[in-house]
Tab-separated table of C-alpha atoms in Angstrom:
chain	number	residue	atom	x	y	z
A	1	MET	CA	122.580	89.394	142.495
A	2	LEU	CA	119.456	86.602	142.996
A	3	ARG	CA	115.971	87.675	142.220
A	4	THR	CA	112.799	86.727	140.605
A	5	ILE	CA	111.431	89.085	138.174
A	6	ILE	CA	107.920	89.235	136.877
A	7	PHE	CA	107.759	90.060	133.161
A	8	PHE	CA	104.364	91.076	131.134
A	9	SER	CA	104.096	89.311	127.811
A	10	VAL	CA	101.589	88.921	125.186
A	11	ALA	CA	102.275	85.314	125.009
A	12	LEU	CA	100.497	82.626	126.821
A	13	CYS	CA	101.379	82.030	130.478
A	14	SER	CA	104.598	80.391	130.592
A	15	THR	CA	107.814	79.856	132.526
A	16	LEU	CA	111.507	80.221	131.322
A	17	SER	CA	114.447	79.369	133.249
A	18	LEU	CA	116.973	81.936	134.495
A	19	ARG	CA	120.526	80.506	134.430
A	20	GLY	CA	121.756	80.223	137.775
A	21	GLN	CA	119.350	82.852	139.328
A	22	GLY	CA	115.904	81.015	139.543
A	23	ILE	CA	112.276	81.230	137.510
A	24	VAL	CA	110.977	83.948	135.596
A	25	GLU	CA	107.299	83.877	135.294
A	26	ILE	CA	105.835	85.080	132.229
A	27	LYS	CA	102.480	86.797	132.249
A	28	PRO	CA	99.879	88.127	129.601
A	29	ALA	CA	99.436	91.944	130.192
A	30	ALA	CA	99.771	95.453	128.963
A	31	ARG	CA	100.620	97.177	126.022
A	32	ILE	CA	104.327	97.434	125.278
A	33	ASP	CA	104.455	101.157	124.969
A	34	THR	CA	102.809	102.180	128.280
A	35	VAL	CA	106.182	101.575	130.365
A	36	VAL	CA	109.599	103.227	129.635
A	37	THR	CA	112.466	102.338	131.897
A	38	ASP	CA	116.106	103.935	132.427
A	39	ILE	CA	117.450	100.701	130.325
A	40	THR	CA	119.455	101.122	127.245
A	41	GLY	CA	119.542	98.197	124.944
A	42	ILE	CA	122.486	96.945	123.251
A	43	LEU	CA	122.563	94.431	120.545
A	44	GLY	CA	125.037	92.905	118.238
A	45	ALA	CA	124.686	90.086	115.707
A	46	PHE	CA	127.644	87.891	116.235
A	47	PRO	CA	129.196	86.521	119.538
A	48	GLU	CA	132.453	88.805	119.474
A	49	GLU	CA	130.377	91.919	119.078
A	50	VAL	CA	128.647	91.279	122.424
A	51	LYS	CA	131.041	88.770	124.332
A	52	PHE	CA	133.834	91.976	125.177
A	53	LEU	CA	130.799	94.029	126.363
A	54	ALA	CA	129.249	91.209	128.364
A	55	THR	CA	132.968	90.658	130.204
A	56	GLN	CA	133.046	94.820	131.172
A	57	MET	CA	129.371	94.608	132.711
A	58	GLN	CA	128.569	94.478	136.527
A	59	ASP	CA	125.591	93.450	138.633
A	60	LYS	CA	124.379	90.871	135.719
A	61	THR	CA	121.570	88.929	135.632
A	62	GLU	CA	120.540	86.751	132.703
A	63	PHE	CA	117.084	85.971	131.388
A	64	VAL	CA	116.221	83.467	128.816
A	65	ILE	CA	113.345	84.756	126.774
A	66	GLN	CA	112.051	82.596	123.715
A	67	HIS	CA	115.572	80.780	123.736
A	68	LEU	CA	117.449	84.044	123.552
A	69	THR	CA	119.596	85.049	126.331
A	70	PHE	CA	119.582	88.994	127.523
A	71	THR	CA	122.064	90.136	130.090
A	72	GLU	CA	120.815	92.641	132.245
A	73	GLY	CA	123.396	95.143	134.390
A	74	ARG	CA	125.529	98.053	134.364
A	75	LEU	CA	128.035	99.263	132.100
A	76	ASN	CA	130.324	102.146	132.681
A	77	GLY	CA	127.611	103.448	135.066
A	78	GLN	CA	124.371	103.030	132.918
A	79	HIS	CA	121.860	100.511	133.089
A	80	VAL	CA	121.772	98.413	130.198
A	81	VAL	CA	120.694	95.005	128.565
A	82	LEU	CA	122.680	93.149	126.211
A	83	ALA	CA	121.710	90.483	123.482
A	84	GLN	CA	123.329	88.965	120.601
A	85	THR	CA	120.567	88.679	117.695
A	86	GLY	CA	122.012	86.516	115.330
A	87	ILE	CA	122.409	87.248	111.812
A	88	GLY	CA	119.973	88.680	109.261
A	89	LYS	CA	116.815	90.962	109.601
A	90	VAL	CA	114.444	88.673	110.699
A	91	ASN	CA	116.593	87.367	113.329
A	92	ALA	CA	117.387	91.010	114.100
A	93	SER	CA	113.781	92.179	114.326
A	94	LEU	CA	112.866	89.351	116.684
A	95	THR	CA	115.213	90.082	119.221
A	96	THR	CA	114.477	93.972	119.210
A	97	ILE	CA	110.823	93.074	119.912
A	98	LEU	CA	111.556	90.528	122.775
A	99	LEU	CA	113.907	93.445	124.080
A	100	ILE	CA	111.244	96.253	123.566
A	101	GLU	CA	108.267	94.045	125.212
A	102	HIS	CA	110.259	92.624	128.152
A	103	PHE	CA	112.499	95.584	128.965
A	104	HIS	CA	111.012	98.542	127.767
A	105	PRO	CA	114.192	100.462	126.890
A	106	LYS	CA	114.725	104.093	126.689
A	107	ALA	CA	116.956	103.569	123.510
A	108	ILE	CA	118.557	100.880	121.572
A	109	VAL	CA	122.138	100.829	120.171
A	110	PHE	CA	123.312	98.359	117.442
A	111	THR	CA	127.011	97.614	117.517
A	112	GLY	CA	129.050	95.246	115.354
A	113	ILE	CA	131.046	94.756	112.140
A	114	ALA	CA	130.143	95.913	108.502
A	115	GLY	CA	131.703	96.007	104.791
A	116	ALA	CA	132.798	99.393	103.880
A	117	ILE	CA	131.437	100.949	100.780
A	118	ASN	CA	133.309	104.535	101.189
A	119	PRO	CA	136.450	103.470	99.334
A	120	THR	CA	138.172	105.764	101.834
A	121	LEU	CA	137.309	103.521	104.745
A	122	ALA	CA	139.721	100.796	105.940
A	123	PRO	CA	139.347	97.969	108.110
A	124	GLY	CA	138.924	98.932	111.935
A	125	ASP	CA	137.294	102.650	110.970
A	126	LEU	CA	134.064	103.174	112.030
A	127	VAL	CA	130.466	104.479	110.930
A	128	ILE	CA	128.155	106.188	113.257
A	129	GLY	CA	124.900	105.673	111.451
A	130	THR	CA	122.759	108.952	111.030
A	131	THR	CA	120.260	106.984	108.661
A	132	LEU	CA	119.638	103.474	107.974
A	133	ALA	CA	118.013	101.904	104.925
A	134	HIS	CA	117.110	98.564	103.306
A	135	HIS	CA	119.066	97.984	99.983
A	136	ASP	CA	117.086	94.918	99.280
A	137	TYR	CA	113.608	96.101	99.620
A	138	GLY	CA	111.378	96.865	96.882
A	139	ALA	CA	110.629	95.356	93.483
A	140	LEU	CA	113.174	93.492	91.015
A	141	THR	CA	112.905	94.544	87.705
A	142	ALA	CA	114.762	93.927	84.389
A	143	THR	CA	116.768	97.048	85.262
A	144	GLY	CA	117.754	96.355	88.679
A	145	ILE	CA	116.129	96.597	92.146
A	146	GLN	CA	113.642	99.609	92.561
A	147	ARG	CA	113.636	100.699	96.110
A	148	ARG	CA	110.477	101.210	98.123
A	149	PRO	CA	109.451	102.150	101.283
A	150	THR	CA	108.184	99.610	103.919
A	151	ARG	CA	104.781	100.136	105.851
A	152	ASP	CA	103.893	100.126	109.531
A	153	PRO	CA	101.447	96.966	109.486
A	154	ALA	CA	99.470	99.000	112.663
A	155	THR	CA	98.690	102.256	110.597
A	156	MET	CA	99.745	100.838	106.872
A	157	GLN	CA	101.468	104.357	106.601
A	158	GLU	CA	104.666	104.120	104.521
A	159	ASN	CA	107.832	104.374	106.724
A	160	PRO	CA	110.718	106.585	105.505
A	161	ILE	CA	113.179	104.564	103.084
A	162	TYR	CA	115.926	106.125	105.272
A	163	PHE	CA	115.393	105.522	109.001
A	164	PRO	CA	116.927	108.379	110.989
A	165	CYS	CA	118.697	107.593	114.126
A	166	ASP	CA	118.202	109.505	117.093
A	167	THR	CA	120.174	113.013	116.838
A	168	SER	CA	121.141	113.337	120.363
A	169	LEU	CA	122.255	109.464	120.071
A	170	VAL	CA	124.421	110.712	117.055
A	171	HIS	CA	125.616	113.664	118.890
A	172	LEU	CA	126.554	111.588	121.676
A	173	ALA	CA	128.279	109.144	119.804
A	174	GLN	CA	130.468	111.915	117.773
A	175	ARG	CA	131.121	113.542	121.305
A	176	ALA	CA	132.231	110.161	122.861
A	177	GLY	CA	134.325	109.476	119.623
A	178	LYS	CA	136.677	112.446	119.426
A	179	ASN	CA	139.000	111.293	122.372
A	180	LEU	CA	138.578	107.571	122.079
A	181	VAL	CA	141.718	105.537	121.563
A	182	LEU	CA	141.019	102.588	119.314
A	183	GLU	CA	142.867	99.413	118.580
A	184	LYS	CA	145.415	100.163	115.724
A	185	ILE	CA	144.998	97.897	112.479
A	186	LYS	CA	147.935	96.238	110.850
A	187	SER	CA	148.392	97.574	107.498
A	188	PRO	CA	151.109	97.174	104.370
A	189	GLN	CA	152.173	100.776	105.902
A	190	GLY	CA	152.282	99.439	109.376
A	191	LEU	CA	150.025	100.110	112.336
A	192	ARG	CA	147.249	102.689	111.678
A	193	SER	CA	144.829	104.455	113.783
A	194	PRO	CA	141.028	103.768	112.783
A	195	LYS	CA	138.890	107.080	112.026
A	196	ILE	CA	135.326	107.817	112.877
A	197	ILE	CA	132.877	108.934	110.438
A	198	SER	CA	129.235	109.417	110.359
A	199	GLY	CA	126.828	108.515	107.528
A	200	VAL	CA	124.385	106.249	105.900
A	201	ILE	CA	124.364	102.740	106.652
A	202	VAL	CA	122.493	99.934	104.690
A	203	THR	CA	121.162	96.710	105.235
A	204	GLY	CA	120.300	93.419	103.156
A	205	ASP	CA	119.890	90.078	103.778
A	206	VAL	CA	122.953	89.275	101.746
A	207	PHE	CA	126.736	89.311	102.436
A	208	VAL	CA	128.117	91.990	99.700
A	209	SER	CA	131.432	90.970	98.372
A	210	SER	CA	131.491	92.529	95.079
A	211	GLU	CA	133.102	95.657	93.991
A	212	LYS	CA	130.011	96.355	91.229
A	213	ALA	CA	127.560	96.071	94.128
A	214	THR	CA	129.395	98.443	96.435
A	215	GLN	CA	129.758	101.038	93.720
A	216	GLU	CA	126.347	100.909	92.904
A	217	LEU	CA	125.249	101.116	96.691
A	218	GLN	CA	127.541	104.224	97.076
A	219	LYS	CA	125.873	105.841	93.722
A	220	GLN	CA	122.464	105.012	94.292
A	221	MET	CA	122.035	105.324	98.345
A	222	HIS	CA	125.001	107.373	99.114
A	223	ALA	CA	125.884	104.324	101.680
A	224	GLU	CA	129.319	104.683	103.586
A	225	ALA	CA	128.610	100.699	104.921
A	226	THR	CA	126.660	97.742	104.495
A	227	GLU	CA	125.534	94.956	106.958
A	228	MET	CA	123.001	92.545	107.331
A	229	GLU	CA	120.696	93.780	110.574
A	230	GLY	CA	120.763	97.695	111.400
A	231	ALA	CA	117.764	98.828	109.314
A	232	ALA	CA	115.576	96.029	110.884
A	233	VAL	CA	116.698	97.045	113.895
A	234	ALA	CA	115.930	100.712	113.321
A	235	GLN	CA	112.420	99.985	111.711
A	236	VAL	CA	111.341	98.274	114.599
A	237	SER	CA	112.495	100.904	116.787
A	238	TYR	CA	110.961	103.782	114.512
A	239	GLN	CA	107.647	102.154	114.611
A	240	GLN	CA	107.655	101.484	118.502
A	241	HIS	CA	109.258	105.265	118.854
A	242	ILE	CA	112.283	104.427	120.580
A	243	PRO	CA	115.232	106.239	119.952
A	244	PHE	CA	118.013	104.098	118.168
A	245	LEU	CA	121.572	104.239	117.190
A	246	VAL	CA	123.710	101.687	114.824
A	247	ILE	CA	127.505	101.908	115.065
A	248	ARG	CA	129.552	99.898	112.767
A	249	SER	CA	133.134	99.011	112.382
A	250	MET	CA	134.726	97.977	109.143
A	251	SER	CA	135.848	94.193	108.705
A	252	ASP	CA	136.316	94.441	104.881
A	253	ASN	CA	135.727	96.647	102.028
A	254	ALA	CA	132.767	94.443	100.493
A	255	SER	CA	134.705	93.423	97.572
A	256	SER	CA	135.699	89.995	96.449
A	257	THR	CA	138.295	89.706	98.962
A	258	ALA	CA	135.775	90.216	101.820
A	259	PRO	CA	135.504	86.854	102.886
A	260	ALA	CA	139.079	86.597	103.426
A	261	ASP	CA	139.245	90.229	105.179
A	262	ILE	CA	136.445	89.456	107.448
A	263	GLU	CA	138.636	86.540	109.079
A	264	THR	CA	141.446	88.819	109.406
A	265	PHE	CA	139.672	91.713	110.858
A	266	TYR	CA	136.494	90.436	112.462
A	267	GLN	CA	137.508	90.489	115.850
A	268	VAL	CA	139.603	93.934	116.142
A	269	ALA	CA	136.575	95.614	114.410
A	270	ALA	CA	134.261	94.106	116.753
A	271	ARG	CA	136.173	95.381	119.702
A	272	ASN	CA	136.587	98.569	118.242
A	273	SER	CA	132.845	99.198	117.931
A	274	ALA	CA	132.200	97.657	121.444
A	275	ASN	CA	134.653	100.566	122.736
A	276	LEU	CA	132.836	103.101	121.117
A	277	VAL	CA	129.503	101.868	122.686
A	278	MET	CA	131.453	101.818	126.318
A	279	ALA	CA	132.410	105.493	125.679
A	280	ILE	CA	128.721	106.748	124.801
A	281	MET	CA	127.636	104.723	128.081
A	282	THR	CA	130.514	106.757	129.828
A	283	ALA	CA	129.362	110.017	128.075
A	284	GLN	CA	125.991	109.549	129.023
A	285	GLY	CA	126.806	110.124	132.658
A	286	LYS	CA	128.596	113.307	131.757
A	287	PRO	CA	127.173	116.865	131.236
A	288	LYS	CA	127.487	118.318	127.618
A	289	LYS	CA	130.483	120.553	127.176
């Protein structure tokens, strides 16, 4: 659908090309918290985490903002904007801020893969985040890392160490997952059907592939899974008062075999997480039972 869209930005006036669509004019303007739309923002770090969702969208329009591509359209009847953040907390924060500034989403959902901390989880299993926390923020002492809360730079108030995902979104995801048929995973015992649980997801700018580290994260933070973007998205969303949800599908068990496991299970794990996102979009349009 050919259209020209005027955006508001705190940046200086500039123009950005809209691939195949024309020109998007960027103008300085209002505070980002003055407008809320019906859009749900959907983010993922890796190409496979967003590629499948993009193929399922209708009425798509692409926007390039600060060299990042945002795809607006409809997914299972819901108005969404989809973007790939890249790996790590800084990239995730940047993309989230651009999403909020330009599209004013009513909620943000992050989808993708993770390493399992809970030893009962296997590749393909999903964790619906109830809270997100940075596992690498604090003070590094002789006895290890002492985790401390971040602060909101606008108020200098301490943030919670565990950022709570929006309760209604968590319940919606749990409801959507009950009857969801996920892609089966090859195991030594044959094909297995993945399970879905809810719990704590922890985030750090490190790829965890250590049995000792996973044991510590489970003991100290009660984590179910670990990844590299979720808490950053959670912190930005929390500080901007936007409901958020993080969904992760296990690609490995964050142990010494993680580099090999992620190569084997990355794509199917990414698709399972994306399928739950699609089920959530469908459930948004249905009345509660």
